Every structure is written in structure tokens, then in C-alpha cells.
Short mmCIF file of C-alpha atoms in Angstrom, two decimals:
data_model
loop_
_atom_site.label_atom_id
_atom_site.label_comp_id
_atom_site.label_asym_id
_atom_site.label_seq_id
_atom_site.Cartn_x
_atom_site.Cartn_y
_atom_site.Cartn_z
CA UNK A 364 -13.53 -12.92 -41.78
CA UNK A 365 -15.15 -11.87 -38.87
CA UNK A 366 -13.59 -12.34 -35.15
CA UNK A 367 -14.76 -15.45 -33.95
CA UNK A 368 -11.38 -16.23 -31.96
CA UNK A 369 -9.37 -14.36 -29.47
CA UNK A 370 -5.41 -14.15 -30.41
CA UNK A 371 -4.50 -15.50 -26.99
CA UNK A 372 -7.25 -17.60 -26.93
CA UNK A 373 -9.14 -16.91 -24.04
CA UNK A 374 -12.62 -17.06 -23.91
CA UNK A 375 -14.73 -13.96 -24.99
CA UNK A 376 -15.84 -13.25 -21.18
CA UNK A 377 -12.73 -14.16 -19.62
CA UNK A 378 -10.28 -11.94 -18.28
CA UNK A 379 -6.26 -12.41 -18.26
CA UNK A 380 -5.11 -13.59 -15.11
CA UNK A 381 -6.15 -11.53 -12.36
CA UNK A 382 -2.65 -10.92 -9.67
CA UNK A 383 -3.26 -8.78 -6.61
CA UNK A 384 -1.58 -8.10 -3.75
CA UNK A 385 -2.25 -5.50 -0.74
CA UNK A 386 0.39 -3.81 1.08
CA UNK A 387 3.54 -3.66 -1.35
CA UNK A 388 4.56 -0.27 -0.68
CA UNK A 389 5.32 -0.60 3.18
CA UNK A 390 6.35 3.43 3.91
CA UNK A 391 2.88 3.81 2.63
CA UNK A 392 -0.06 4.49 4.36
CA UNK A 393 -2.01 1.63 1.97
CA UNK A 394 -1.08 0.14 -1.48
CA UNK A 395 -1.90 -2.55 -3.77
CA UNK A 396 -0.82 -3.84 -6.61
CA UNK A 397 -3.20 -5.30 -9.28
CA UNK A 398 -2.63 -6.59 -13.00
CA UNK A 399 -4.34 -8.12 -15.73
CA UNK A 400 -1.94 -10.10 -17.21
CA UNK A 401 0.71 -8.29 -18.81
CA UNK A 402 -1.18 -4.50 -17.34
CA UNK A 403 0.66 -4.54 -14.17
CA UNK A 404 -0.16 -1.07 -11.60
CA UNK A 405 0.49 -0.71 -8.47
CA UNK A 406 -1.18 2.36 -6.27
CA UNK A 407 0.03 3.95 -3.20
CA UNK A 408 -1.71 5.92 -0.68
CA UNK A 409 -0.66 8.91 1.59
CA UNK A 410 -2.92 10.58 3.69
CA UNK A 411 -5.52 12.13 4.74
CA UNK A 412 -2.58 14.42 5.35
CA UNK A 413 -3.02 18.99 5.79
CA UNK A 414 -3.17 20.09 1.88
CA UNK A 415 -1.19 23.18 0.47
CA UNK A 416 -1.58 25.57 -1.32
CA UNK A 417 -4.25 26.79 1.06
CA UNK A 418 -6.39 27.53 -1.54
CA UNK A 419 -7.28 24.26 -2.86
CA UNK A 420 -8.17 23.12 0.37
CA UNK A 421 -12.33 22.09 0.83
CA UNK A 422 -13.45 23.40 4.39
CA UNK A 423 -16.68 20.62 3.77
CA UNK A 424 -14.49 17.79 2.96
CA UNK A 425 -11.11 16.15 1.94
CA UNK A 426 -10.15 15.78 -1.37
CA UNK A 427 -8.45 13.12 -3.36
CA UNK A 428 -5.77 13.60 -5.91
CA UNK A 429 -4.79 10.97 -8.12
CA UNK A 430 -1.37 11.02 -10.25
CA UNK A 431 -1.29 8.06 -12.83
CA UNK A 432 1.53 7.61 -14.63
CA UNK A 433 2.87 4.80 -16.73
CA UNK A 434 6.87 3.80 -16.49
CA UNK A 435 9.23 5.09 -19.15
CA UNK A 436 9.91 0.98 -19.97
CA UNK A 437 6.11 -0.12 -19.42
CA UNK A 438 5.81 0.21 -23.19
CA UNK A 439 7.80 -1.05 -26.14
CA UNK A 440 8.24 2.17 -27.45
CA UNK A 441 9.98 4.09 -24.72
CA UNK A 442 7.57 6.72 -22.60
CA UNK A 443 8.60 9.81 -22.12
CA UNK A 444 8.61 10.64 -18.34
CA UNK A 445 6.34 13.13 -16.71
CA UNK A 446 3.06 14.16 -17.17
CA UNK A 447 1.10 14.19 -20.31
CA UNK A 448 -2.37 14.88 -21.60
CA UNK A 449 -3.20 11.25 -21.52
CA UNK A 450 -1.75 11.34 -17.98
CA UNK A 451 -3.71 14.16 -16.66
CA UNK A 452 -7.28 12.64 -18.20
CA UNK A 453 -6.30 9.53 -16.64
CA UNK A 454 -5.53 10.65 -13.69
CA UNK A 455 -8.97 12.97 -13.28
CA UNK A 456 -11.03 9.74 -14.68
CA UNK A 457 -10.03 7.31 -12.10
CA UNK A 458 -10.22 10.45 -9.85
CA UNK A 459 -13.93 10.93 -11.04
CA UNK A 460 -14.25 6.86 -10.79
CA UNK A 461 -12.94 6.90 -7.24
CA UNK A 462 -15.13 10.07 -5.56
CA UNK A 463 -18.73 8.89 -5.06
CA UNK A 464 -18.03 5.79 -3.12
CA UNK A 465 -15.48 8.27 -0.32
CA UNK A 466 -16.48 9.52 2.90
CA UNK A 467 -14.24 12.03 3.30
CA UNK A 468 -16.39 14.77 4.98
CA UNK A 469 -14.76 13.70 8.32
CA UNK A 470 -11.50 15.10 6.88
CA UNK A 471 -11.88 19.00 5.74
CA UNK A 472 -9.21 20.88 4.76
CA UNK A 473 -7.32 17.55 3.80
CA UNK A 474 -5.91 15.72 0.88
CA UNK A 475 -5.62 12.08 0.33
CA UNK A 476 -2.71 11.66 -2.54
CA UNK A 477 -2.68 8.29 -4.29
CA UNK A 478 0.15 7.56 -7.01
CA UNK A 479 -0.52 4.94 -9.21
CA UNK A 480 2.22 3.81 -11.41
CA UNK A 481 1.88 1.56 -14.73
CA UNK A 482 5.10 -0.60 -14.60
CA UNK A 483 4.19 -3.04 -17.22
CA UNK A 484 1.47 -2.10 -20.44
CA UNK A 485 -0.93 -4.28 -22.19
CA UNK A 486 -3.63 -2.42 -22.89
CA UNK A 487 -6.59 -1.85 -20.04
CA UNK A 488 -4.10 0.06 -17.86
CA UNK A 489 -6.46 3.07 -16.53
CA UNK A 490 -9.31 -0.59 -15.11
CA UNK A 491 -6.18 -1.91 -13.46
CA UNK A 492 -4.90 1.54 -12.22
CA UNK A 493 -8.85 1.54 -10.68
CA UNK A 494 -8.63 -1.57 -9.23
CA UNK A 495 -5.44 -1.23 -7.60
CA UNK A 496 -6.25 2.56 -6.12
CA UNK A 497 -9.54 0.81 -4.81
CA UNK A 498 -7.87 -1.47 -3.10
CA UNK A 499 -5.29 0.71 -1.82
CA UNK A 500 -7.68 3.27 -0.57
CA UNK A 501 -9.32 0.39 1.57
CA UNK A 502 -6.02 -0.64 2.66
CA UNK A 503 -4.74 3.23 3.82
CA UNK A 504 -8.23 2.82 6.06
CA UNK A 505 -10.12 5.93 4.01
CA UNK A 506 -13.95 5.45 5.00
CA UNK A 507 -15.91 4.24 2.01
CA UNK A 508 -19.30 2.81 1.30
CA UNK A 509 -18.31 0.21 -1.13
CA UNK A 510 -15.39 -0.60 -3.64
CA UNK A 511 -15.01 0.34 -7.35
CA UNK A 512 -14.08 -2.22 -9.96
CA UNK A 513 -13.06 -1.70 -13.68
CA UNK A 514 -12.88 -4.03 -16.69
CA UNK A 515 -12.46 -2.97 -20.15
CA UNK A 516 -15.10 -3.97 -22.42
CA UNK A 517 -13.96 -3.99 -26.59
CA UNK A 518 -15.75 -4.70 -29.70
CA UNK A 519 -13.34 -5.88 -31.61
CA UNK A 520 -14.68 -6.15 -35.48
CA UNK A 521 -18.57 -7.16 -34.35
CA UNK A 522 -17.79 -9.69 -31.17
CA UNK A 523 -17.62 -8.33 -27.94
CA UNK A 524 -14.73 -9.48 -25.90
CA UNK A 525 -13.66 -8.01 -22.12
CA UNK A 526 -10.42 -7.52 -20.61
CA UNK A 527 -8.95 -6.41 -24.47
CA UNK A 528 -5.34 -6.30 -25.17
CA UNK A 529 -3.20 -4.66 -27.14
CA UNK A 530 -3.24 -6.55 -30.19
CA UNK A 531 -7.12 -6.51 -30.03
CA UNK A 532 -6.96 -2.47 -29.44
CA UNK A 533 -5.12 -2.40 -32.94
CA UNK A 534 -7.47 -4.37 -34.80
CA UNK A 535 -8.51 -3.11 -38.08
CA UNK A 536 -10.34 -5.26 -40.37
CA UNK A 537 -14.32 -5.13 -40.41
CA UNK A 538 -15.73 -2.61 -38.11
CA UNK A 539 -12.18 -2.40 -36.24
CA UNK A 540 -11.93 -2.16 -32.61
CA UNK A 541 -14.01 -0.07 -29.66
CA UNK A 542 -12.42 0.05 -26.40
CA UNK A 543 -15.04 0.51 -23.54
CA UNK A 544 -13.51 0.82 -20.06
CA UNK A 545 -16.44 0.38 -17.69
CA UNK A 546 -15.83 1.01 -13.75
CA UNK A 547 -18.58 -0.30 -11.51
CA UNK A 548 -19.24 0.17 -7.62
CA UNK A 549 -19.27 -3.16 -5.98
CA UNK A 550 -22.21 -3.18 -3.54
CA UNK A 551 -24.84 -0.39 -5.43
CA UNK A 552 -23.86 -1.64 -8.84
CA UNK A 553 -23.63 2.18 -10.33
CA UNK A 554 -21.61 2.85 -13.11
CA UNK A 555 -18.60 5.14 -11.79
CA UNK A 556 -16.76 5.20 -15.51
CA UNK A 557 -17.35 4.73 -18.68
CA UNK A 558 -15.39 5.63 -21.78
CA UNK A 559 -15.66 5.01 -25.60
CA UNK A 560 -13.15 4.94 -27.76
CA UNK A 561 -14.94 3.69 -31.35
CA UNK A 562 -17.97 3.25 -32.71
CA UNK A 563 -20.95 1.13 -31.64
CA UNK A 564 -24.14 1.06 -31.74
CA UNK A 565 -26.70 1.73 -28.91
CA UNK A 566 -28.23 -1.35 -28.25
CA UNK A 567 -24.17 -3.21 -28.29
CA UNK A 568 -23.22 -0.87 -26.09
CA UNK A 569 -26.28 -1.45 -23.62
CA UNK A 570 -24.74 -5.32 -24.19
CA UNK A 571 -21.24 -4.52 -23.44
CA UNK A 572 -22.36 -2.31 -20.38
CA UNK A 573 -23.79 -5.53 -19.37
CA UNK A 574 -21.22 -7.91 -19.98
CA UNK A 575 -18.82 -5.30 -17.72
CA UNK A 576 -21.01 -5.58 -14.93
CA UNK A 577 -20.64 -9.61 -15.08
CA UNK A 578 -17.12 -9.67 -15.30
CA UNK A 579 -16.75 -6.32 -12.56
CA UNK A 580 -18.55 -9.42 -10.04
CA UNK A 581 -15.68 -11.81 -10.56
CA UNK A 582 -12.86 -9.24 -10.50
CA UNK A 583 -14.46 -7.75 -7.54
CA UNK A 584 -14.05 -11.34 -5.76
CA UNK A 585 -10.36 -10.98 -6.30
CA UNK A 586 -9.93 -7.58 -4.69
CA UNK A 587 -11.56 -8.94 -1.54
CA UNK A 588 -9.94 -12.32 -1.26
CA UNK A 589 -6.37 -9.79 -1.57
CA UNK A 590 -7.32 -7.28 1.43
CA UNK A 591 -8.88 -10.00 3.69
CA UNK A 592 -5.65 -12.33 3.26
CA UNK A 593 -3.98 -9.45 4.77
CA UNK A 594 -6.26 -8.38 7.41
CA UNK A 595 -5.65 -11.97 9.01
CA UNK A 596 -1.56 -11.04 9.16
CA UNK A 597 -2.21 -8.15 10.85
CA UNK B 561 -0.86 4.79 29.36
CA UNK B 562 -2.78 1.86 29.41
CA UNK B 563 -6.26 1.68 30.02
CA UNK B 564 -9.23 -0.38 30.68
CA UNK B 565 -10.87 0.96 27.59
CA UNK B 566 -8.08 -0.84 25.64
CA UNK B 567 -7.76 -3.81 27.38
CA UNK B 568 -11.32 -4.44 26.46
CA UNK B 569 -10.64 -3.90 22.84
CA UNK B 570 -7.65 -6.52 23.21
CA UNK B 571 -10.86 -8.82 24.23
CA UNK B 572 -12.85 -8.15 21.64
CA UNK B 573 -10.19 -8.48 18.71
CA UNK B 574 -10.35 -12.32 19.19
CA UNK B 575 -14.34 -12.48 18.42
CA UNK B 576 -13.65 -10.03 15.49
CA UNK B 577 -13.61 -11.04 12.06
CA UNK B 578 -12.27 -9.19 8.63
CA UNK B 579 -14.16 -6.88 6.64
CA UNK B 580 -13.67 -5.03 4.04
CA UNK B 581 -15.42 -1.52 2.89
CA UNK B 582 -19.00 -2.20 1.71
CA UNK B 583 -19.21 -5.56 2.74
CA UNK B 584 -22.49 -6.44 4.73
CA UNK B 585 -21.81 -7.38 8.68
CA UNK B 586 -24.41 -8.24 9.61
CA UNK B 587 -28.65 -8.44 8.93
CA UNK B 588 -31.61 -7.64 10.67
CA UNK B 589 -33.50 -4.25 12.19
CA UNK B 590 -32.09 -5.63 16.03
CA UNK B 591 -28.58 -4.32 15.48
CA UNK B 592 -27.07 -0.46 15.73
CA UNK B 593 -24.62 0.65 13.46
CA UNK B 594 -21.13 1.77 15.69
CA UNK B 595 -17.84 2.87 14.53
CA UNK B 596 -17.14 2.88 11.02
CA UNK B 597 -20.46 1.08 9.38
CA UNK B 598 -23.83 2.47 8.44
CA UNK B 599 -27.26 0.96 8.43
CA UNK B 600 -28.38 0.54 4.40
CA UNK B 601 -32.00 -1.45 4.90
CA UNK B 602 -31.80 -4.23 6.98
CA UNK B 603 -27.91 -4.53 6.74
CA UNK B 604 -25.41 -3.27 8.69
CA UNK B 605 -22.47 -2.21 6.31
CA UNK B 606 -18.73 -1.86 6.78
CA UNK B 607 -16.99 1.62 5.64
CA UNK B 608 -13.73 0.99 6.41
CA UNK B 609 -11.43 -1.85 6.61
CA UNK B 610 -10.38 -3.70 9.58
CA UNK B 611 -11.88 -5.91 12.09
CA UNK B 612 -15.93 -6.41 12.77
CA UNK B 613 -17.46 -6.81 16.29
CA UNK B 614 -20.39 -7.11 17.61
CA UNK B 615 -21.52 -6.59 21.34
CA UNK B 616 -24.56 -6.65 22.08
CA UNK B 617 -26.75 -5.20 19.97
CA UNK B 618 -23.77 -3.00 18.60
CA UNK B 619 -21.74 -3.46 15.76
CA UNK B 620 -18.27 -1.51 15.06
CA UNK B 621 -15.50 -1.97 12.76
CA UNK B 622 -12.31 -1.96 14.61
CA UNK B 623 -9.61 -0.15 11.99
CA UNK B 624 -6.25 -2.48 11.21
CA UNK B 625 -4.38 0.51 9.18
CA UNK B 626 -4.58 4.17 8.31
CA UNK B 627 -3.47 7.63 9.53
CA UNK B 628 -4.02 8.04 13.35
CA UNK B 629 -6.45 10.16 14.33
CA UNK B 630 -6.09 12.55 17.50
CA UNK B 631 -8.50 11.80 20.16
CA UNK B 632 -8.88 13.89 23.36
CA UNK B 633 -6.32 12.65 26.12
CA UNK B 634 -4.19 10.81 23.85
CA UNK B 635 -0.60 11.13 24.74
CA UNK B 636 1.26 11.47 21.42
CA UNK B 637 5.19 11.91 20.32
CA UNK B 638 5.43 15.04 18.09
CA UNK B 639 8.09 17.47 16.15
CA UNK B 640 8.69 21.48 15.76
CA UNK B 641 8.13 22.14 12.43
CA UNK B 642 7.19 26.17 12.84
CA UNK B 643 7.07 28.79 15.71
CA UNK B 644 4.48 31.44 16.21
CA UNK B 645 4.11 34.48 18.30
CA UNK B 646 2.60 32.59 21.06
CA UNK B 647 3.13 28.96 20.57
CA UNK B 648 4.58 25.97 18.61
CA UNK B 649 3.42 24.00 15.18
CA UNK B 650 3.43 20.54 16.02
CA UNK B 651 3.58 17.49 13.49
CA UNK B 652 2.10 14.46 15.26
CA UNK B 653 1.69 12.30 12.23
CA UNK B 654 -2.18 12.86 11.64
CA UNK B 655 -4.43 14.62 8.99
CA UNK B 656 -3.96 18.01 10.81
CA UNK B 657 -1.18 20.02 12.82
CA UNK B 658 -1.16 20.75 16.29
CA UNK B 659 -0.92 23.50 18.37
CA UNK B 660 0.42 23.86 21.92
CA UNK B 661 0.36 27.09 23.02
CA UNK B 662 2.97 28.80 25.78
CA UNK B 663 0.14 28.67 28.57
CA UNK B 664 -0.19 25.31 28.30
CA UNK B 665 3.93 25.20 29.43
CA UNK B 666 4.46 24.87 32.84
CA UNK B 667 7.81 26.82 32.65
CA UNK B 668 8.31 30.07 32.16
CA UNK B 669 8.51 30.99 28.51
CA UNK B 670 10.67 34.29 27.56
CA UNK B 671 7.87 35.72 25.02
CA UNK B 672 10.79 37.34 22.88
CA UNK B 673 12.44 34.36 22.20
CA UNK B 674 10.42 31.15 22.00
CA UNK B 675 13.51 28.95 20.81
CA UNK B 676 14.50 28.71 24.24
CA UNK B 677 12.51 26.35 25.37
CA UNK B 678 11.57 24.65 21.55
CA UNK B 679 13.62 25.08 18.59
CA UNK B 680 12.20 23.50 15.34
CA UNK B 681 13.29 20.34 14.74
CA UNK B 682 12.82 19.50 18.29
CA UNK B 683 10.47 16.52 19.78
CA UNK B 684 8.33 16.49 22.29
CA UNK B 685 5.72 14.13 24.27
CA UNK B 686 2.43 15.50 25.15
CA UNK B 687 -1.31 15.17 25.34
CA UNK B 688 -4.08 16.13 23.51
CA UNK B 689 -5.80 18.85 24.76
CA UNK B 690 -8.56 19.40 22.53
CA UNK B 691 -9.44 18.11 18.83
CA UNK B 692 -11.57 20.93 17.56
CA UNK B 693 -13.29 21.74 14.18
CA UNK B 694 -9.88 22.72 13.13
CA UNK B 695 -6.93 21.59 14.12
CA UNK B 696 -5.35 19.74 17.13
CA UNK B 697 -4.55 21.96 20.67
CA UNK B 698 -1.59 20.21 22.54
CA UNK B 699 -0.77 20.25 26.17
CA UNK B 700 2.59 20.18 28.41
CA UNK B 701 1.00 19.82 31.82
CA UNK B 702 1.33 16.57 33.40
CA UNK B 703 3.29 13.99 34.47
CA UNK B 704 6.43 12.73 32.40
CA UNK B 705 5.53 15.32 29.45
CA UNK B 706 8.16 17.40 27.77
CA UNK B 707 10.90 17.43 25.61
CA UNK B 708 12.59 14.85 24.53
CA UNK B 709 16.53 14.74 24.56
CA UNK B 710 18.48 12.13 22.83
CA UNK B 711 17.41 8.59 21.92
CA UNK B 712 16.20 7.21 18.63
CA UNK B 713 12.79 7.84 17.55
CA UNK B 714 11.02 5.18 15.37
CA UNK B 715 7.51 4.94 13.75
CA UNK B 716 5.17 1.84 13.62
CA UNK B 717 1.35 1.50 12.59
CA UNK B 718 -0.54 3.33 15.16
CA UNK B 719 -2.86 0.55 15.69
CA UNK B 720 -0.32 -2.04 16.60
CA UNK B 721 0.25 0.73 19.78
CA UNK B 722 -1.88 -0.90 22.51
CA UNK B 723 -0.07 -4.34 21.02
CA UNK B 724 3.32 -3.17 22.08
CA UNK B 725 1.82 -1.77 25.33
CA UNK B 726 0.10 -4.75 26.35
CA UNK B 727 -2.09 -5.55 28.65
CA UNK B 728 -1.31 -2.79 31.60
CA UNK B 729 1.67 -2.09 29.83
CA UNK B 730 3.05 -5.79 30.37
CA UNK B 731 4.81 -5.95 27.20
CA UNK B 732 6.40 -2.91 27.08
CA UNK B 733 7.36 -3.15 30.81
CA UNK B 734 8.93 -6.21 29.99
CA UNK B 735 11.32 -4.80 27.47
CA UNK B 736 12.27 -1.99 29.75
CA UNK B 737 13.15 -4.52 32.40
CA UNK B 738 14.85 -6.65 29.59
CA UNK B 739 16.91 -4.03 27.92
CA UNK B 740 17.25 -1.86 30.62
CA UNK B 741 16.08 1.53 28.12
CA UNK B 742 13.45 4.03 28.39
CA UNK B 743 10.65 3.83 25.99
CA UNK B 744 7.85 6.40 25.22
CA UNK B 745 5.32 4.86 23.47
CA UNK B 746 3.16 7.86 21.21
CA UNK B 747 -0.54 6.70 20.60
CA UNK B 748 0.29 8.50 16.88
CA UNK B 749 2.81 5.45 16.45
CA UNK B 750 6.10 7.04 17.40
CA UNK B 751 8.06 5.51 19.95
CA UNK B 752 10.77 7.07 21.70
CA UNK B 753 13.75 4.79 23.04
CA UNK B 754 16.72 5.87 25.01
CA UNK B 755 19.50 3.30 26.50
CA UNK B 756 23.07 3.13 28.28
CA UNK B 757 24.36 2.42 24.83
CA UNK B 758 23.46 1.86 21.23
CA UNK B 759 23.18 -1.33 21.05
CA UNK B 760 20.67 -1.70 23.55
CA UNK B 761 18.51 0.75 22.25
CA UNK B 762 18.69 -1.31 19.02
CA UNK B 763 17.44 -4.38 20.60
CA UNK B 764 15.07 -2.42 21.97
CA UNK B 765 14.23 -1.11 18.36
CA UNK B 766 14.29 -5.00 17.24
CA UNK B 767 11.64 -6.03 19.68
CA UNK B 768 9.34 -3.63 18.85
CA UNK B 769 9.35 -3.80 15.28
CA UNK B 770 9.15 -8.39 16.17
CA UNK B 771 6.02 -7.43 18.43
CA UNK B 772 4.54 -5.31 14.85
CA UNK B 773 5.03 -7.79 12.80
CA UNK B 774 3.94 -10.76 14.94
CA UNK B 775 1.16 -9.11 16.20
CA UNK B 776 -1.84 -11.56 15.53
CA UNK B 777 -0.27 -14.20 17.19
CA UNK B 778 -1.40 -15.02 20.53
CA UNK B 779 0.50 -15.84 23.69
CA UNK B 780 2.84 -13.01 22.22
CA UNK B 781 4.67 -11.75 25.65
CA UNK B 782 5.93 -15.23 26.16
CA UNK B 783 7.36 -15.04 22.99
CA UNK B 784 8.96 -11.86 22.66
CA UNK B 785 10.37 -12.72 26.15
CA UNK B 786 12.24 -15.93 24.47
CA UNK B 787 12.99 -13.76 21.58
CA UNK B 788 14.92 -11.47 23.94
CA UNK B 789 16.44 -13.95 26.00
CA UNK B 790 18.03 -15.59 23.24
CA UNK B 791 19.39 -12.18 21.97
CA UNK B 792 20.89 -11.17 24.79
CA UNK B 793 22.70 -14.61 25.92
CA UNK B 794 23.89 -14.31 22.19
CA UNK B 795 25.36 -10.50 22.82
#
């Protein structure tokens, strides 16, 4: 039997519900929280701020550091705390996913340290860590050219489906399950991120790249509606 | 510390609008790209968030949040953090350190022993000197510049600072009269308040962090003058 019906039922292009909300962490310089669904992450940003050790510092421009980390309870299974492997390729990836859109050559010699924290996990945590450090980087006023949105894009037996949870992640029967985050800038429409975790074929994946880019839009729509509601209490 | 410069901006804040990074202003070859937006075609494009507006022919992005940036003249509330052989490491609460140097003291320094005067840990208010490629040069000389001694320090958004200042200093004037405390107000956001007692300083503190959080409103002096008449009939 092939997949022909989502467990939760959604539709195969919709995603959870979308929450966000700029400005949660208020000793922050900016922060957001975002979640899809049950994924719940919320980012904070400090900085541009003087960066030590001396020698990491970039006389052309600032950098950005990103620390992801999910909570010891976000998962059933309890987390270990501290970093990890999956933790430190996380953390570079969004890092990676976050970099072309900053303008942060007004800042040498700086760092700009964002901390986003998984507090609840259901699969497609790294998209909603993007989203929420996208926002929050707008938020903490760092110049740049556009925003980034994520959205996870599976093939779960031979349908594809976006936004994929848990249950779809451990899918087994026919082809099984590929999980495809995708990260997209919002005004250029350049892919900033994409991972494969599967198999798939060329032509599905070309699909699924465009099915991300869809869904990125209406996600996208969200992140502004959160930072302009803001912007009009302050 | 007021000036007509911000005054104006006060002006323009009402014609401004909300924008966030990447988001198109405006359209068409007529306009120039200002503060924080660039020119990509025909549109003009925001790069950070905060408020759009456009005079003239000129279109700028007023910033609601962020780190404050040092510019030239400022005068800014800052804290020893290290001592060198010929001047102090200041922390103003901005991407880079500052640096006032003894020259730029107007009383006489002992060279051996630099504590005298600044100790770290201490605070200060002074100006900004210079920004340079590198770092941030501080200056002592002027009027009502020095060290601070006693009071409470607090920190709010450095934008909301020509808020609480008001328009030639008409809100802030009005809590000194009200509350009968000094108040430095930094442009880096940190605001130095010193009363007869504690508890005035507090209210002091109170209607500071009301004028923050009520900033968008309009008509605001009126209403932080009712919000401090009612406290102190209550006290």
C-alpha cells in the first residue's frame, strides 16, 4: 500500500500550524520564537558585540556563530545535554543557511552570537531553528538583504509531502522515507540549504525542490506578519 | 543633549511605516537609496528592520532595535573594564570598546597610578571623540562630563533615547522637576539617576521604563505627567 494519506491528515502541501512570535527573550538584543506544530525553537541574538579569542576575529567583516541545541526534555527519549555531532552540523548548516543574505562588513573584528534552543521535537527542527534565527536576526537590527526561510520537504514511500513529522521520518514500508530540508532566501529565491537524508531520484528531487519553494512563500508570509506586528508596539 | 537633528526625526517617525529586511520600499529610478536600503533595479530595498521614510527624493530606514552604534559627538554612559599605560578601556554597550586616553582628562593624572582618578568598575559620562576604523576614542572635556558617583544606573533600547528626552528635553525635564532627581541620559541607552532618597530614584526608574514601553503612543508627556501625578499623591 502506497502512501496516499498523511497520519495527521493534513494535506500533502500543507504545513503544521505555523506559531511565531518576535521579541520573547527581552535581555536580548532580538529573538523569536517559531514552531511547526509540535517543533517549537526559539533563537536569541547578542551582538554585534568585540569577539575573543583574538584570533578568530575577521578584520573584513563580522562573523556569526550559531549554537543549536535541542532541550534535554524536547524528545521522548531524554537528550543528553551539551553539544553533540548532530549539534555542531546543525549549528554550522543554519550557520551556512544564514551567511549570504548578512551585511556584516560594517562590523569587523565582531561577532554576532545567536542561540537557538529546540524546546519541543517533532521532526523539522533545524527549518524551524532557520526560521526563528531569521527572524531574530531581523529583530536584533543586523543589516540584511532579504530573509531566509526553511521547510522540510520528505518523500515518504513515493508521495511527496512537506513539513514531515516524526512518524513520517520513521516510515518504512515501500521506498521508506527521504527527509529534504530546503532553506530558501525570501526576495532572490536562492537556495541557502539543502540536505538529503534518503534516496530519490533526480527528477523527484527537482519536484520536491520545487514544492519547498511554494511552501518557503507561505511560511515566509508568517515571519513578516510576526516582526511587523511588533514594529507597530514599538 | 537634544538637538534639532532629532527633533526632526521625531517628525518624520509619524509618516514612517514598518519594514522589514528585504522588503521593497519603494519603486521607480526617481528615488535615492539612504540609510539602511539599497537600490536592486528599479526598487528601493530595506536591509534592516525598523521604520521607512521618505523625504524627498530620499528614502531611509529608521532602525527600531539593535546594538547602538557610536557616532561622533554622542554623549554616552560607560564602565572601566581595563587600565592601560596611558588610558582607560571603556565598555559603552556597542560592537567595539572605547578608549579615552589621559590627555583627553582635564585633571591632572598621576602617570604611576591611573586608579586615582578611574578604578575599574567605575562609570563615567562622556563624548565621543572619534569612531575610527578601529575602535571608539572617548573624551572628558566638556561640560557636565566625568565620573559618576552614586545613583542607580539602568539600561533601555537605545533607540527609545530621544523618546525619553523629548522634544528639547521636555520629557525628561519634566521628570526631573517631578521627582526632584538627576538623570543622565547615555545615547548608548544607559541612564544614570540619582535622588534625595531611594524611593524617588525608583519612581524615577518607573517612569522611564512607562515612557519605553509606551513609546508609540502619541500625546505621551501628558501622559507620563498623569502617570506621575497619580504616583506621587499615592506616596
Amino acid at each position: 500500500m502506497s502512501y496516499t494519506k498523511r497520519i495527521d491528515g493534513r494535506k500533502f502541501d500543507e504545513t503544521r500550524e505555523i506559531k511565531t512570535k518576535v521579541g520573547v527573550v527581552p535581555r536580548a538584543d532580538g529573538s523569536a520564537l517559531f514552531s511547526f506544530g509540535d517543533s517549537v525553537a526559539i533563537a536569541a541574538v547578542y551582538g554585534p558585540k568585540p569577539l575573543h579569542p583574538q584570533h578568530l576575529q575577521n578584520p573584513e567583516k563580522g562573523i556569526l556563530r550559531v549554537n543549536y541545541d535541542m532541550l534535554s526534555f524536547s524528545v521522548a527519549e531524554r537528550k543528553k545535554p551539551g553539544p553533540s555531532r548532530r549539534s555542531s552540523e546543525i549549528s554550522k548548516v543554519i550557520e551556512w543557511a544564514l551567511s549570504p543574505v548578512l551585511q556584516l562588513e560594517t562590523f569587523p573584528n565582531t561577532v554576532v552570537d545567536v542561540f537557538v534552543h529546540i524546546i519541543q521535537a517533532d521532526a523539522s527542527t533545524r527549518c524551524a531553528a532557520i526560521n526563528a534565527v531569521a527572524m531574530a536576526l531581523a529583530h536584533a537590527g543586523i543589516p540584511m538583504t532579504e530573509l531566509v526561510t526553511a521547510v522540510s520537504v520528505g518523500k515518504i514511500d513515493k508521495t511527496l509531502v512537506v513539513d514531515v513529522i516524526k512518524e513520517e521520518e520513521d516510515y518504512r514500508e515501500g521506498e521508506g522515507s527521504t527527509d529534504i530540508p530546503i532553506a530558501f532566501t525570501a526576495r532572490s529565491n536562492k537556495v541557502s540549504l539543502l540536505q538529503l537524508d534518503g534516496k530519490i531520484r533526480p527528477n523527484e528531487l527537482k519536484e520536491a525542490i520545487k514544492l519547498g519553494e511554494r511552501v518557503c512563500k507561505k511560511i515566509y508570509h508568517e515571519q513578516k506578519k510576526a516582526l511587523k506586528s511588533l514594529g507597530r508596539k514599538i | 543633549m537634544e538637538t534639532k537633528d532629532k527633533v526632526e526625526v521625531e517628525e518624520e517617525r509619524m509618516k514612517g511605516e514598518i519594514v522589514i529586511p528585504g522588503e521593497t520600499i519603494v519603486s521607480g529610478s526617481e528615488y535615492l537609496p539612504g540609510d539602511y536600503t539599497i537600490r536592486e533595479d528599479d526598487d528601493i530595498v530595506a536591509v534592516r528592520f525598523g521604520l521607512a521614510t521618505i523625504t524627498g527624493r530620499l528614502v531611509k530606514v529608521i532602525p527600531l532595535s539593535g546594538v547602538y552604534m557610536p557616532r561622533k559627538g554622542n554623549s554616552v554612559i560607560g564602565k572601566v573594564i581595563d587600565i592601560t599605560f596611558n588610558g582607560w578601556i571603556i565598555d559603552i554597550c556597542s560592537p567595539y570598546l572605547a578608549f579615552l586616553p589621559i590627555s583627553e582628562v582635564t585633571k591632572y593624572i598621576n602617570k604611576n597610578d591611573l586608579t586615582e582618578f578611574l578604578d575599574i568598575g567605575d562609570m563615567i559620562v562622556a563624548n565621543v571623540l572619534a569612531v575610527k576604523h578601529r575602535g571608539v576614542d572617548l573624551t572628558l572635556k566638556g561640560r557636565g562630563l566625568g565620573k559618576l558617583e552614586d545613583g542607580m544606573i539602568i539600561r533601555i533600547n537605545s533607540h527609545k533615547v530621544p523618546r525619553v528626552i523629548g522634544r528639547g528635553g521636555s520629557m525628561i525635564n519634566l521628570i526631573k522637576k517631578e521627582t526632584l532627581c538627576s538623570i543622565i541620559v547615555g545615547q548608548n541607552g544607559l541612564v544614570w539617576i540619582k535622588g534625595k532618597n531611594i524611593e524617588s530614584e525608583l519612581l524615577a526608574k518607573e517612569s522611564i521604563m512607562f515612557i519605553v514601553e509606551k513609546s508609540f503612543i502619541e500625546g505621551l508627556t501628558e501622559k507620563v505627567h498623569e502617570f506621575l501625578r497619580k504616583k506621587l499623591k499615592r506616596d
